[in-house]
Structures are given as structure tokens and as C-alpha cells.
Short mmCIF file of C-alpha atoms in Angstrom, two decimals:
data_model
loop_
_atom_site.label_atom_id
_atom_site.label_comp_id
_atom_site.label_asym_id
_atom_site.label_seq_id
_atom_site.Cartn_x
_atom_site.Cartn_y
_atom_site.Cartn_z
CA MET A 242 -6.70 38.42 -22.29
CA ILE A 243 -7.89 34.98 -21.08
CA PHE A 244 -5.55 33.33 -23.59
CA ASN A 245 -2.58 35.34 -22.28
CA LYS A 246 -3.47 34.47 -18.70
CA ALA A 247 -3.72 30.75 -19.54
CA LEU A 248 -0.39 30.90 -21.37
CA SER A 249 1.23 32.60 -18.41
CA GLU A 250 -0.10 29.90 -16.02
CA LEU A 251 1.17 27.19 -18.37
CA ARG A 252 4.62 28.77 -18.46
CA PHE A 253 4.59 28.96 -14.67
CA MET A 254 3.60 25.30 -14.47
CA PHE A 255 6.49 24.31 -16.76
CA GLU A 256 8.89 26.27 -14.56
CA LEU A 257 7.60 24.42 -11.48
CA TRP A 258 8.04 21.05 -13.23
CA LYS A 259 11.58 21.96 -14.28
CA MET A 260 12.40 23.00 -10.73
CA ASN A 261 10.90 19.79 -9.27
CA LEU A 262 12.90 17.63 -11.67
CA ALA A 263 16.12 19.54 -10.99
CA SER A 264 15.51 19.21 -7.26
CA ALA A 265 14.84 15.45 -7.58
CA LEU A 266 17.99 14.94 -9.63
CA GLU A 267 20.05 16.89 -7.11
CA TYR A 268 19.70 13.92 -4.76
CA ARG A 269 20.45 11.39 -7.46
CA ALA A 270 21.00 8.35 -5.22
CA ASN A 271 17.65 8.92 -3.52
CA PHE A 272 15.99 9.44 -6.90
CA ILE A 273 17.38 6.17 -8.26
CA THR A 274 16.62 4.20 -5.07
CA GLN A 275 13.00 5.39 -4.90
CA SER A 276 12.37 4.83 -8.59
CA ILE A 277 13.85 1.32 -8.55
CA GLY A 278 11.95 0.55 -5.33
CA MET A 279 8.68 1.46 -7.04
CA LEU A 280 9.65 -0.52 -10.15
CA ILE A 281 10.14 -3.59 -7.94
CA ASN A 282 6.86 -2.84 -6.15
CA ASP A 283 4.97 -2.83 -9.46
CA ALA A 284 6.83 -5.89 -10.70
CA ILE A 285 5.62 -7.87 -7.67
CA PHE A 286 2.02 -7.41 -8.81
CA PHE A 287 3.11 -8.61 -12.23
CA VAL A 288 4.50 -11.75 -10.55
CA PHE A 289 1.18 -12.19 -8.72
CA TRP A 290 -0.74 -12.17 -11.99
CA VAL A 291 1.73 -14.59 -13.60
CA LEU A 292 1.17 -17.02 -10.71
CA PHE A 293 -2.57 -16.42 -10.75
CA PHE A 294 -2.95 -17.13 -14.45
CA GLU A 295 -0.73 -20.23 -14.11
CA CYS A 296 -3.62 -21.58 -12.04
CA PHE A 297 -6.65 -20.16 -13.82
CA LYS A 298 -5.71 -19.25 -17.44
CA SER A 299 -8.49 -16.64 -17.77
CA VAL A 300 -11.08 -14.86 -15.62
CA LYS A 301 -14.22 -13.45 -17.27
CA GLY A 302 -12.37 -12.84 -20.53
CA TRP A 303 -9.19 -11.45 -18.95
CA GLY A 304 -5.83 -13.15 -19.37
CA LEU A 305 -2.27 -12.28 -18.35
CA GLN A 306 -1.63 -9.94 -21.30
CA ASP A 307 -4.85 -8.04 -20.56
CA MET A 308 -3.80 -7.52 -16.95
CA VAL A 309 -0.34 -6.36 -18.02
CA LEU A 310 -1.88 -3.86 -20.45
CA LEU A 311 -4.28 -2.60 -17.77
CA PHE A 312 -1.43 -2.27 -15.30
CA SER A 313 0.82 -0.51 -17.82
CA ILE A 314 -1.88 2.12 -18.45
CA ILE A 315 -2.57 2.71 -14.76
CA THR A 316 1.09 2.84 -13.68
CA THR A 317 2.01 5.19 -16.55
CA GLY A 318 -0.99 7.44 -15.84
CA PHE A 319 -0.34 7.38 -12.09
CA GLY A 320 3.38 8.01 -12.66
CA VAL A 321 2.93 10.94 -15.05
CA GLY A 322 0.12 12.42 -12.94
CA LEU A 323 2.03 12.34 -9.66
CA ALA A 324 5.43 13.23 -11.14
CA LEU A 325 3.83 16.45 -12.42
CA PHE A 326 1.18 17.08 -9.74
CA GLY A 327 2.60 15.30 -6.69
CA ASN A 328 0.64 17.36 -4.16
CA ALA A 329 -2.61 15.73 -5.30
CA LEU A 330 -1.79 13.08 -2.66
CA LYS A 331 -1.13 15.72 0.02
CA MET A 332 -4.10 18.00 -0.61
CA ALA A 333 -6.07 16.96 2.52
CA GLU A 334 -3.02 17.45 4.74
CA ILE A 335 -2.13 20.85 3.22
CA ILE A 336 -5.66 22.18 3.75
CA ALA A 337 -6.06 20.70 7.25
CA GLN A 338 -2.73 22.12 8.43
CA GLY A 339 -3.49 25.61 7.11
CA ARG A 340 -0.64 25.46 4.62
CA LEU A 341 -2.72 27.05 1.85
CA ASP A 342 -1.79 30.50 3.19
CA TYR A 343 1.54 30.38 1.38
CA TYR A 344 -0.14 29.85 -2.00
CA LEU A 345 -2.98 32.32 -1.39
CA VAL A 346 -0.73 35.36 -1.11
CA LEU A 347 1.03 34.74 -4.43
CA PRO A 348 -0.36 36.11 -7.73
CA ARG A 349 -0.82 32.69 -9.33
CA ASN A 350 -3.63 30.19 -9.84
CA VAL A 351 -3.83 28.58 -6.39
CA LEU A 352 -4.94 25.10 -7.51
CA ILE A 353 -2.25 24.73 -10.19
CA HIS A 354 0.40 26.15 -7.86
CA ILE A 355 -0.43 23.69 -5.06
CA LEU A 356 -0.67 20.62 -7.27
CA ALA A 357 2.48 21.28 -9.32
CA SER A 358 4.63 22.38 -6.39
CA ARG A 359 5.75 18.88 -5.59
CA SER A 360 6.83 15.85 -7.56
CA GLN A 361 6.37 12.31 -6.23
CA ILE A 362 9.82 10.89 -6.94
CA SER A 363 8.80 7.22 -6.83
CA ALA A 364 6.33 8.01 -9.65
CA TYR A 365 9.24 7.87 -12.11
CA GLY A 366 9.54 4.17 -11.25
CA ASP A 367 5.86 3.72 -12.12
CA ILE A 368 6.41 5.39 -15.50
CA LEU A 369 9.39 3.13 -16.20
CA PHE A 370 7.38 0.02 -15.27
CA GLY A 371 4.42 1.13 -17.40
CA VAL A 372 6.56 1.75 -20.48
CA LEU A 373 8.54 -1.50 -20.13
CA SER A 374 5.46 -3.62 -19.54
CA PHE A 375 3.58 -2.09 -22.48
CA PHE A 376 6.39 -2.59 -24.99
CA PHE A 377 7.61 -6.01 -23.82
CA PHE A 378 4.76 -7.89 -22.12
CA ALA A 379 1.38 -6.52 -23.21
CA GLY A 380 1.09 -8.21 -26.59
CA PRO A 381 1.74 -6.94 -30.13
CA VAL A 382 2.53 -3.25 -30.44
CA SER A 383 1.64 -1.03 -33.43
CA ALA A 384 1.90 2.71 -34.04
CA GLU A 385 -1.85 3.21 -33.57
CA LYS A 386 -1.93 1.10 -30.42
CA THR A 387 1.03 3.04 -28.99
CA LEU A 388 -0.68 6.35 -29.72
CA LEU A 389 -3.88 5.14 -28.08
CA TRP A 390 -1.90 3.83 -25.10
CA LEU A 391 -0.15 7.18 -24.67
CA MET A 392 -3.42 9.12 -24.81
CA ALA A 393 -5.31 6.66 -22.61
CA SER A 394 -2.53 6.68 -19.99
CA PHE A 395 -2.46 10.47 -20.01
CA LEU A 396 -6.23 10.69 -19.55
CA SER A 397 -6.11 8.03 -16.84
CA GLY A 398 -3.50 10.22 -15.10
CA VAL A 399 -5.80 13.26 -15.36
CA VAL A 400 -8.63 11.35 -13.65
CA ILE A 401 -6.22 10.06 -10.96
CA VAL A 402 -4.91 13.54 -10.12
CA CYS A 403 -8.42 15.07 -10.12
CA SER A 404 -9.94 12.29 -7.97
CA PHE A 405 -7.10 12.37 -5.41
CA SER A 406 -7.40 16.16 -5.22
CA ILE A 407 -11.19 16.05 -4.84
CA PHE A 408 -10.84 13.53 -1.98
CA GLY A 409 -8.28 15.89 -0.43
CA CYS A 410 -10.70 18.84 -0.76
CA LEU A 411 -12.94 17.07 1.78
CA SER A 412 -10.71 18.76 4.38
CA PHE A 413 -12.41 22.05 3.46
CA PHE A 414 -15.78 20.65 4.46
CA ILE A 415 -15.25 18.13 7.28
CA GLY A 416 -12.02 19.24 8.94
CA ASN A 417 -9.01 16.95 8.83
CA ALA A 418 -9.86 14.43 6.10
CA THR A 419 -6.33 13.03 5.73
CA THR A 420 -7.27 9.48 6.76
CA LEU A 421 -10.53 9.47 4.81
CA ALA A 422 -8.85 10.84 1.66
CA GLY A 423 -6.10 8.22 2.02
CA GLN A 424 -8.67 5.43 2.31
CA ALA A 425 -10.65 6.72 -0.68
CA THR A 426 -7.45 6.97 -2.73
CA ASN A 427 -6.47 3.39 -1.90
CA ALA A 428 -9.99 2.11 -2.55
CA LEU A 429 -10.00 3.80 -5.95
CA LEU A 430 -6.71 2.22 -6.97
CA ILE A 431 -7.69 -1.22 -5.67
CA LEU A 432 -10.91 -1.19 -7.70
CA ALA A 433 -9.03 0.06 -10.78
CA VAL A 434 -6.31 -2.61 -10.93
CA TYR A 435 -8.66 -5.61 -11.17
CA PRO A 436 -10.77 -6.70 -14.18
CA ASP A 437 -13.98 -4.65 -14.15
CA THR A 438 -15.99 -7.61 -15.45
CA ILE A 439 -15.85 -9.29 -12.03
CA PHE A 440 -18.06 -6.54 -10.58
CA GLN A 441 -21.75 -6.02 -11.17
CA GLY A 442 -24.62 -3.68 -10.33
CA GLY A 443 -24.05 -0.92 -7.80
CA VAL A 444 -20.28 -1.34 -7.65
CA ARG A 445 -19.96 -0.91 -11.43
CA PHE A 446 -22.08 2.25 -11.18
CA LEU A 447 -19.82 3.48 -8.37
CA MET A 448 -16.76 2.77 -10.53
CA TYR A 449 -17.98 5.21 -13.19
CA THR A 450 -19.10 7.92 -10.74
CA LEU A 451 -18.05 8.52 -7.11
CA LEU A 452 -14.98 6.26 -7.25
CA PRO A 453 -14.08 6.58 -10.95
CA ALA A 454 -11.95 3.42 -11.04
CA ALA A 455 -13.34 2.46 -14.46
CA LEU A 456 -12.11 5.75 -15.94
CA ILE A 457 -8.64 4.99 -14.62
CA GLY A 458 -8.41 1.34 -15.65
CA ALA A 459 -11.20 -0.43 -17.53
CA LEU A 460 -12.17 2.28 -20.06
CA PRO A 461 -8.61 3.22 -21.10
CA TYR A 462 -7.83 -0.52 -21.32
CA LYS A 463 -10.84 -1.04 -23.60
CA ALA A 464 -9.77 1.87 -25.83
CA VAL A 465 -6.25 0.47 -26.29
CA GLN A 466 -7.05 -3.23 -26.47
CA ASN A 467 -9.89 -2.86 -29.00
CA MET A 468 -8.31 0.14 -30.79
CA ASP A 469 -11.56 1.83 -29.92
CA TRP A 470 -11.45 5.61 -30.51
CA GLN A 471 -15.04 5.95 -29.29
CA SER A 472 -14.05 4.69 -25.84
CA LEU A 473 -11.19 7.18 -25.89
CA GLY A 474 -13.75 9.89 -26.68
CA PHE A 475 -15.86 8.87 -23.66
CA LEU A 476 -12.70 8.83 -21.54
CA THR A 477 -11.79 12.34 -22.71
CA GLY A 478 -15.28 13.53 -21.77
CA GLY A 479 -15.00 11.85 -18.36
CA ALA A 480 -11.55 13.35 -17.72
CA LEU A 481 -12.75 16.86 -18.63
CA LEU A 482 -15.74 16.42 -16.34
CA PHE A 483 -13.43 15.52 -13.46
CA VAL A 484 -11.21 18.55 -14.15
CA LEU A 485 -14.30 20.74 -14.04
CA LEU A 486 -15.54 19.04 -10.88
CA LEU A 487 -12.17 19.59 -9.17
CA VAL A 488 -12.17 23.31 -10.05
CA VAL A 489 -15.74 23.72 -8.74
CA VAL A 490 -15.16 21.73 -5.52
CA PHE A 491 -11.83 23.46 -4.84
CA ASN A 492 -13.27 26.95 -5.32
CA MET A 493 -16.31 26.13 -3.18
CA GLY A 494 -14.01 24.81 -0.48
CA LEU A 495 -11.66 27.76 -0.70
CA ARG A 496 -14.50 30.08 0.33
CA ARG A 497 -14.80 28.10 3.57
CA TYR A 498 -11.05 27.95 4.21
CA GLU A 499 -9.73 29.29 7.50
CA SER A 500 -6.16 28.91 8.65
CA GLY A 501 -5.03 28.69 12.25
CA SER A 502 -2.11 30.46 13.79
CA ALA A 503 0.34 27.77 12.68
CA LEU A 504 3.47 29.25 11.17
CA ASN A 505 4.67 27.43 8.06
CA VAL A 506 7.75 28.08 6.03
CA ASN A 507 7.81 26.75 2.47
CA VAL A 508 11.33 26.39 1.12
CA MET B 103 13.61 -15.38 38.69
CA LYS B 104 12.38 -12.22 40.39
CA ARG B 105 14.38 -10.14 37.91
CA ILE B 106 12.75 -11.91 34.96
CA ARG B 107 9.32 -11.28 36.47
CA THR B 108 10.09 -7.58 36.95
CA LEU B 109 11.33 -7.36 33.36
CA LEU B 110 8.23 -9.09 32.04
CA GLN B 111 6.00 -6.75 34.06
CA LYS B 112 7.86 -3.73 32.69
CA TYR B 113 7.51 -4.71 29.02
CA CYS B 114 3.91 -5.92 29.47
CA ALA B 115 3.14 -2.49 30.93
CA VAL B 116 4.58 -0.86 27.79
CA ALA B 117 2.36 -3.07 25.61
CA VAL B 118 -0.72 -2.34 27.74
CA ILE B 119 -0.09 1.43 27.71
CA ASN B 120 0.13 1.39 23.93
CA LEU B 121 -2.95 -0.81 23.72
CA HIS B 122 -4.86 1.78 25.79
CA SER B 123 -3.52 4.55 23.61
CA SER B 124 -4.77 2.71 20.49
CA THR B 125 -8.23 2.19 21.99
CA ALA B 126 -8.44 5.93 22.63
CA TYR B 127 -8.58 6.41 18.86
CA THR B 128 -10.94 3.58 17.90
CA GLY B 129 -12.71 5.84 15.38
CA GLU B 130 -9.44 6.33 13.52
CA VAL B 131 -8.65 2.60 13.67
CA ALA B 132 -12.19 1.76 12.50
CA MET B 133 -11.83 4.12 9.54
CA ARG B 134 -8.58 2.41 8.60
CA SER B 135 -10.49 -0.89 8.57
CA ILE B 136 -12.45 0.38 5.55
CA MET B 137 -9.39 -0.63 3.54
CA ILE B 138 -9.64 -4.32 4.37
CA THR B 139 -13.35 -4.37 3.51
CA VAL B 140 -12.66 -2.92 0.05
CA ILE B 141 -9.74 -5.30 -0.54
CA LEU B 142 -11.76 -8.34 0.50
CA TYR B 143 -14.80 -7.25 -1.47
CA VAL B 144 -12.63 -7.14 -4.60
CA LEU B 145 -10.88 -10.42 -3.75
CA VAL B 146 -14.18 -12.24 -3.11
CA HIS B 147 -15.33 -11.33 -6.63
CA LEU B 148 -11.97 -12.12 -8.22
CA TRP B 149 -11.54 -15.55 -6.64
CA LYS B 150 -15.18 -16.55 -7.11
CA ALA B 151 -14.93 -15.65 -10.80
CA ALA B 152 -11.64 -17.55 -11.09
CA TYR B 153 -12.95 -20.73 -9.44
CA SER B 154 -16.13 -20.52 -11.45
CA ALA B 155 -14.15 -20.12 -14.72
CA SER B 156 -11.91 -23.10 -13.89
CA GLY B 157 -14.89 -25.30 -12.99
CA ALA B 158 -12.96 -26.80 -10.06
CA THR B 159 -14.45 -26.97 -6.57
CA ALA B 160 -11.03 -27.19 -4.91
CA ILE B 161 -7.52 -26.32 -6.06
CA SER B 162 -4.58 -27.82 -4.14
CA GLY B 163 -7.11 -28.82 -1.49
CA LEU B 164 -8.49 -25.30 -1.04
CA THR B 165 -12.07 -24.41 -1.94
CA VAL B 166 -12.99 -20.86 -2.87
CA ARG B 167 -14.26 -20.31 0.68
CA ASP B 168 -11.01 -21.63 2.20
CA THR B 169 -9.04 -19.30 -0.09
CA LEU B 170 -11.11 -16.29 0.93
CA TRP B 171 -10.79 -16.99 4.66
CA TYR B 172 -7.06 -17.54 4.09
CA LEU B 173 -6.92 -14.05 2.56
CA VAL B 174 -8.90 -12.57 5.50
CA LEU B 175 -6.11 -13.67 7.82
CA THR B 176 -3.15 -12.69 5.62
CA GLU B 177 -4.64 -9.25 4.91
CA THR B 178 -5.46 -8.79 8.61
CA ILE B 179 -1.87 -9.51 9.65
CA ILE B 180 -0.26 -7.38 6.92
CA LEU B 181 -2.52 -4.40 7.63
CA SER B 182 -2.06 -4.67 11.41
CA LYS B 183 1.66 -5.26 11.71
CA SER B 184 3.82 -2.51 13.06
CA ALA B 185 6.49 -0.73 10.99
CA PHE B 186 9.33 -0.90 13.53
CA SER B 187 12.02 -0.18 10.92
CA THR B 188 10.36 3.14 10.03
CA ARG B 189 10.37 4.17 13.69
CA ILE B 190 14.09 3.39 14.08
CA SER B 191 14.82 5.27 10.85
CA GLU B 192 12.85 8.32 12.07
CA GLU B 193 14.59 8.22 15.46
CA VAL B 194 18.01 8.12 13.75
CA ARG B 195 17.15 11.01 11.44
CA ASP B 196 15.60 13.34 14.01
CA GLY B 197 18.18 12.51 16.64
CA SER B 198 15.68 11.27 19.26
CA LEU B 199 17.49 7.92 19.31
CA ALA B 200 20.14 9.62 21.47
CA TYR B 201 17.52 9.82 24.22
CA THR B 202 15.65 6.56 23.65
CA ILE B 203 18.71 4.29 23.80
CA MET B 204 19.77 5.92 27.08
CA ARG B 205 16.54 5.09 28.88
CA PRO B 206 16.41 2.30 31.50
CA TYR B 207 15.00 -0.35 29.21
CA ASN B 208 16.25 -2.58 26.46
CA TYR B 209 15.67 -0.66 23.25
CA ILE B 210 14.65 -3.74 21.23
CA LEU B 211 12.36 -5.24 23.89
CA TYR B 212 10.72 -1.88 24.51
CA HIS B 213 9.87 -1.49 20.82
CA MET B 214 8.67 -5.08 20.56
CA SER B 215 6.21 -4.55 23.43
CA TYR B 216 5.21 -1.19 21.95
CA SER B 217 4.60 -2.78 18.52
CA LEU B 218 2.55 -5.67 19.92
CA GLY B 219 0.35 -3.27 21.89
CA ASP B 220 -0.09 -1.18 18.75
CA SER B 221 -1.00 -4.17 16.58
CA LEU B 222 -3.54 -5.89 18.83
CA VAL B 223 -6.38 -3.38 18.39
CA LYS B 224 -5.70 -3.17 14.65
CA LEU B 225 -5.77 -6.98 14.46
CA LEU B 226 -9.17 -7.15 16.11
CA MET B 227 -10.73 -4.36 14.03
CA ASN B 228 -9.28 -5.55 10.72
CA PHE B 229 -10.23 -9.16 11.34
CA ALA B 230 -13.79 -8.19 12.31
CA ALA B 231 -14.21 -6.02 9.19
CA GLY B 232 -12.63 -8.57 6.81
CA ALA B 233 -14.46 -11.54 8.34
CA LEU B 234 -17.78 -9.73 8.04
CA VAL B 235 -17.31 -9.22 4.29
CA VAL B 236 -16.43 -12.86 3.62
CA LEU B 237 -19.09 -14.13 6.02
CA LEU B 238 -21.80 -12.15 4.22
CA LEU B 239 -20.63 -12.86 0.68
CA GLU B 240 -19.39 -16.44 0.98
CA GLY B 241 -20.21 -17.99 4.37
CA PRO B 242 -18.39 -19.16 7.53
CA PRO B 243 -15.01 -20.94 7.48
CA GLN B 244 -15.44 -24.66 6.77
CA HIS B 245 -12.75 -26.44 8.76
CA PHE B 246 -12.11 -24.12 11.70
CA THR B 247 -13.17 -25.35 15.13
CA ILE B 248 -13.04 -23.82 18.64
CA VAL B 249 -10.21 -26.22 19.53
CA MET B 250 -8.00 -24.40 17.00
CA ILE B 251 -8.47 -20.94 18.56
CA PRO B 252 -5.47 -21.15 20.99
CA PHE B 253 -3.22 -22.45 18.18
CA LEU B 254 -4.33 -19.63 15.90
CA LEU B 255 -3.90 -16.90 18.53
CA ILE B 256 -0.42 -18.10 19.51
CA SER B 257 0.57 -18.42 15.85
CA VAL B 258 -0.58 -14.86 15.05
CA ILE B 259 1.36 -13.44 18.03
CA LEU B 260 4.47 -15.42 17.01
CA ALA B 261 4.02 -14.19 13.44
CA LEU B 262 4.04 -10.60 14.68
CA VAL B 263 7.15 -11.26 16.78
CA LEU B 264 8.94 -12.84 13.80
CA ASP B 265 7.93 -9.92 11.62
CA PHE B 266 9.26 -7.59 14.32
CA CYS B 267 12.64 -9.35 14.10
CA PHE B 268 12.77 -8.82 10.31
CA GLU B 269 11.67 -5.21 10.70
CA GLY B 270 14.30 -4.75 13.42
CA LEU B 271 17.08 -6.06 11.18
CA ILE B 272 15.99 -3.64 8.45
CA GLY B 273 15.70 -0.83 11.01
CA LEU B 274 19.27 -1.43 12.22
CA CYS B 275 20.47 -0.64 8.69
CA ALA B 276 19.22 2.92 9.43
CA PHE B 277 22.17 3.27 11.85
CA ILE B 278 24.35 3.26 8.73
CA LEU B 279 22.00 4.22 5.83
CA GLU B 280 19.62 6.56 7.77
CA ASP B 281 16.74 5.98 5.29
CA VAL B 282 15.56 2.36 5.05
CA SER B 283 12.23 2.90 3.26
CA SER B 284 13.38 1.11 0.11
CA LEU B 285 14.58 -1.93 2.14
CA GLN B 286 11.24 -2.01 3.95
CA LEU B 287 9.40 -1.80 0.65
CA ILE B 288 11.34 -4.80 -0.67
CA TYR B 289 10.68 -6.79 2.55
CA ASN B 290 6.96 -6.09 2.27
CA LYS B 291 6.95 -7.20 -1.35
CA ILE B 292 8.74 -10.43 -0.36
CA LEU B 293 5.88 -11.01 2.09
CA PHE B 294 3.36 -10.37 -0.70
CA ILE B 295 4.67 -13.29 -2.77
CA LEU B 296 6.98 -15.58 -0.74
CA GLY B 297 4.97 -14.90 2.43
CA GLY B 298 1.78 -15.92 0.66
CA MET B 299 -0.17 -12.70 1.18
CA LEU B 300 -1.64 -12.33 -2.29
CA ILE B 301 -1.98 -15.99 -3.17
CA PRO B 302 -1.70 -19.18 -1.06
CA LEU B 303 1.66 -20.95 -1.46
CA ASP B 304 -0.26 -24.14 -2.32
CA PHE B 305 -1.12 -22.58 -5.72
CA PHE B 306 2.53 -21.95 -6.65
CA PRO B 307 4.44 -24.15 -9.10
CA GLY B 308 6.29 -26.94 -7.19
CA TRP B 309 9.76 -25.35 -7.11
CA LEU B 310 8.49 -21.95 -5.94
CA ALA B 311 6.22 -23.49 -3.29
CA ALA B 312 9.18 -25.52 -1.96
CA LEU B 313 11.43 -22.43 -1.93
CA SER B 314 8.79 -20.29 -0.18
CA LYS B 315 8.13 -22.95 2.45
CA ALA B 316 11.86 -23.32 3.15
CA LEU B 317 12.22 -19.58 3.82
CA PRO B 318 10.97 -18.05 7.09
CA PHE B 319 8.79 -15.37 5.46
CA ASN B 320 5.89 -17.80 5.02
CA LEU B 321 5.66 -18.13 8.81
CA VAL B 322 4.53 -14.49 9.08
CA LEU B 323 1.44 -14.90 6.89
CA TYR B 324 0.98 -18.32 5.29
CA GLY B 325 1.60 -20.24 8.54
CA PRO B 326 -1.18 -18.67 10.67
CA ALA B 327 -3.57 -18.54 7.68
CA ARG B 328 -3.00 -22.24 7.02
CA ILE B 329 -3.83 -23.08 10.65
CA PHE B 330 -7.02 -21.08 10.21
CA VAL B 331 -8.27 -22.75 7.04
CA ARG B 332 -6.98 -26.32 7.44
CA GLY B 333 -7.87 -26.88 11.09
CA GLU B 334 -5.28 -29.68 11.56
CA ILE B 335 -3.61 -29.86 14.99
CA SER B 336 -0.49 -31.71 13.78
CA ALA B 337 0.15 -29.12 11.04
CA ALA B 338 -0.49 -26.33 13.54
CA LEU B 339 2.09 -27.76 15.95
CA THR B 340 4.68 -27.95 13.16
CA ILE B 341 4.03 -24.32 12.23
CA LEU B 342 4.29 -23.18 15.86
CA PHE B 343 7.56 -25.10 16.25
CA LEU B 344 9.02 -23.54 13.09
CA GLN B 345 7.91 -20.08 14.19
CA CYS B 346 9.65 -20.50 17.58
CA LEU B 347 12.77 -21.84 15.87
CA TRP B 348 13.01 -18.92 13.41
CA ILE B 349 12.24 -16.37 16.14
CA THR B 350 15.16 -17.76 18.18
CA VAL B 351 17.50 -17.52 15.18
CA MET B 352 16.37 -14.06 14.03
CA ALA B 353 16.17 -12.59 17.55
CA THR B 354 19.73 -13.77 18.29
CA ILE B 355 20.97 -12.13 15.08
CA LEU B 356 18.96 -8.99 15.88
CA PHE B 357 20.41 -8.58 19.39
CA LEU B 358 23.97 -9.28 18.22
CA LEU B 359 23.69 -6.82 15.34
CA TYR B 360 22.09 -4.20 17.59
CA ARG B 361 25.17 -4.22 19.80
CA LYS B 362 27.41 -3.76 16.76
CA ALA B 363 25.15 -1.16 15.10
CA VAL B 364 25.18 1.13 18.14
CA LYS B 365 28.94 1.54 17.59
CA TYR B 366 28.33 2.82 14.02
CA LEU B 367 25.61 5.20 15.10
CA SER B 368 25.92 8.86 14.13
CA ILE B 369 23.11 11.14 15.29
CA ASN B 370 21.90 14.26 13.48
CA GLY B 371 19.90 17.12 14.93
CA GLY B 372 18.22 16.51 18.29
#
């Protein structure tokens, strides 16, 4: 019974993804422009690190190739996560504007339906950048390293989607949390895209807990760079914990949800 | 003369109204300043680690403290500047441009005053938040003196005006393309590198530093930040002169293109 239900939700999710992709490809010029725009955006940070390491060679054990590998994992994870669950970034807004009503009346899992209903088109540019940078600029590539990179990027994406959604769920508890969720999202990404060894003490603790930047960047990087399956195991545990946390927080919040009289039409 | 005074009063009033409107939401602005504190916290640790690893006390004449105060100013400007091109693009798409260009003001000057009013509160809040982080973690700026304050203030205002001209040129493309978000993204990324937002131009290899300094983008971020950390009056005067020169060039192009772009305008909705 539970298995059948899960299978049915998975099928539904696949249908939503197919529809999102078809809809994105319908406006092909926009799709290409946004993807290339994001590719350029990511490449600029690559240029920054090239210039930075021209000056400094290495920082606390991190060199250019390490930064490229870290960036390739985060951009691929971010890209896959938001291409499939694009509404993770809009969760706070959807709740605050009372737009959950549309999802609540349909006989589907509300959380999955909300998250998978939208695809962030520019995320395809992130995926492209991540793949290109891993295969061409992040050092020697082997079959095992590629497998680890794929799994680490996927798990990083899971943590990204869950964290963004949890920040968004704050709207259930404190009213309109759009700005706060946006700030938390940006803070998380900023902490993730720099070498974790430059931080110490409380900030490092924060990076493994409230703002799980280390689970998005440093830990997946460690797993791939050192071919360390144990780190990947810890990352898997962390990602599952965040999935569980999201489900709990979302369901707790849903009990408090009240919509206004705003009329919304979802097309 | 009287007409110029009336015009100045009109556009100053627009800036002041928007300034008041921004101060009405100081809580919101303050929350947005969290961003600059996180960015600078990370940058303080990154640059301190980098300088410590290299063993150098100064690179291209900049100490780690100079570099961090440089970044306070570049981050403040980038996070406070107004996205004029996005507003034009939105007005073209929702059709409201049909009303705004008919009103008894110059469309470009109105938006410039509006943008400056919008940016001033953000500038103050972001600078206060960023400066506090660097002050606590690294210490006060080394070469900045009270004498330099007028130069710095004028340079920051001119930087915002120059940025407005670039944003305006991008925004005018919306009259033809409707959506200019990708062009704006590319402009912002140019500012990140060639403007010197992420790293001072002094750290670039020779050819790239020369190229960046020859282009006007450095006058939006690097110019004011350099005045702030170097504290040299002669260099400040050169930067102010170059800013005025490029504003004259870009504003002339902007006004000429605006006249042409209005002819291409097609308005949807309303």
C-alpha cells in the first residue's frame, strides 16, 4: 500500500518534470539565453579564482583546481536541484501569498507538488558549467572519481533544495519571510563556495547545522577529492536528515497555515 | 537660469520623496544589510588567510586591511546601486511606460533622481554594516583622513550616476528586446571583474590591469574604493575628472539613444 502510494507520487513527479522541461523548451530562445547567462555568471567566479591564485598560489591547502572542483559540485547540485524542484526558492512567497490553496485541494503530496511544479530555467546553465568544469578544469578524472562526483553533486543538491525550502517554511511561523529566506539562502551559498578551512569555531559548527554550507560544498568536495566513501556516507546521512527535517517542518507549518481572500489562478 | 533652478528643484524633490519612502522601510533595508555582513565576514577570513599564506605584508601596495576596506566600499556600492534597466524592462512589458513617458518630466532624469534617492539609504546601511565587520575583525582604515570625505562622497555619487548611465543604455534595449535581464547580468559580471568588485585591479596581471583601467567600468567601483584606501588627493582628483568625463560621454549617448528608442517602442498590455 505504502509502496504503491510512493510509486504513484514518483510517477506524478516525473510527469511534472517532463511538463516543466517541455514548457521551458517551448520558449527556446529564452531557455538558451538564460542558460548561457548563468554559464557566464558562473564562469566569472572561475575568472576570479584564476586571478586570485595568480597572486596567492594556495590558501590553507586550497589551490585553483580544488576551487574548481568545489564549484563544479555546488553548481551541478544547485542546477539539478532547482531544475527539478524550482519552487524551493519561492516557498516563502507561495506561503505568504496564500498560494498553497491550489495545491491543498488536489489529491497529491502537497510538498512534492509545490516543489516540483516549477523549474528554474537558468539552473540548466549551472549544470552545464558544473559538468564542463569537472571534466576539463578540476584535475585528473577517473571512473570512480566521476561516480563520486555525480553522487556528491546529487546529495549536495538534496541539501540545497531542503535548506531553501526550510528557510521558506519560516513564512508559516513568522508571516512574510520572503526577505529573510532570501538572505538565509544567499548566506548559505556564500559560505559554501569558499574553502571551509578559512573558518573556525562557531562558524564551522554553524556550517554543519543551521546553515549547512559544509554539506553543500566542503564535505562533498572532500569525498570526491580524497575518493573518500566514508565522507560520502556522512553526506548521505546529512542529506537524509535534512529531507526528514523539511517534511517535519513543512507539516508543522501546514497546520498553522491560513490563506487570505486573495484569488490566485495557477495556469 | 530660473528654468534650470525649477528643473533642479523638481528632480531633487523626486529624489527626496524616494529617500523618505526608503526610510519608511528601514527594517527591511536593515535586514538586507545582513548580506553585506556575511559577505565581508567570509572575505575577511579569505584575505587574511591568503596574506598570511603568502607571507607578504603588502601586495601591489595594499595591506590586508587596505584590501578589506577596499572591499567594504565596492560591496557597498554594488549592493546599493539601483537596477534602472529592470524598471524600464518591467514598464515596457506591463505597458505602464505608455503613461510614464507622457508625464511632465524627462523620463531619464526622473529615473535618475528616483534611483539616487533609492540608493542613498541603502548606501548608508550597507556601509555601516560592512564597516562594522571589518572594524571589529581587522581595525580602522589606515590611510583615510577627514580631508578625503568630500572627495569620497562626490566620487560615490558620480559612480552611481555613471552606473545609472550604463543601466539606462541596457534598459533602452528593452524597447526592442523587452527582456534585458541577460544583458544586465553580463553588465554586473563585467563590474565584478573589470570593475574591481571581487579583487582590486592592482592585483591583476599587467595587461588586464591596463585594460580594466582604460575602460570606464572601473570608475563605478574601483575608483571610489581607491580614493578610500589610498587617501591621495591628486589621485582622487584624477578619478573625479575621469568620472565626470565618462558621465558626459555616456549621458550624451543615453539621451540620444533614448530619443531614437522611443520611435521603436511597442507597448503590450496596459
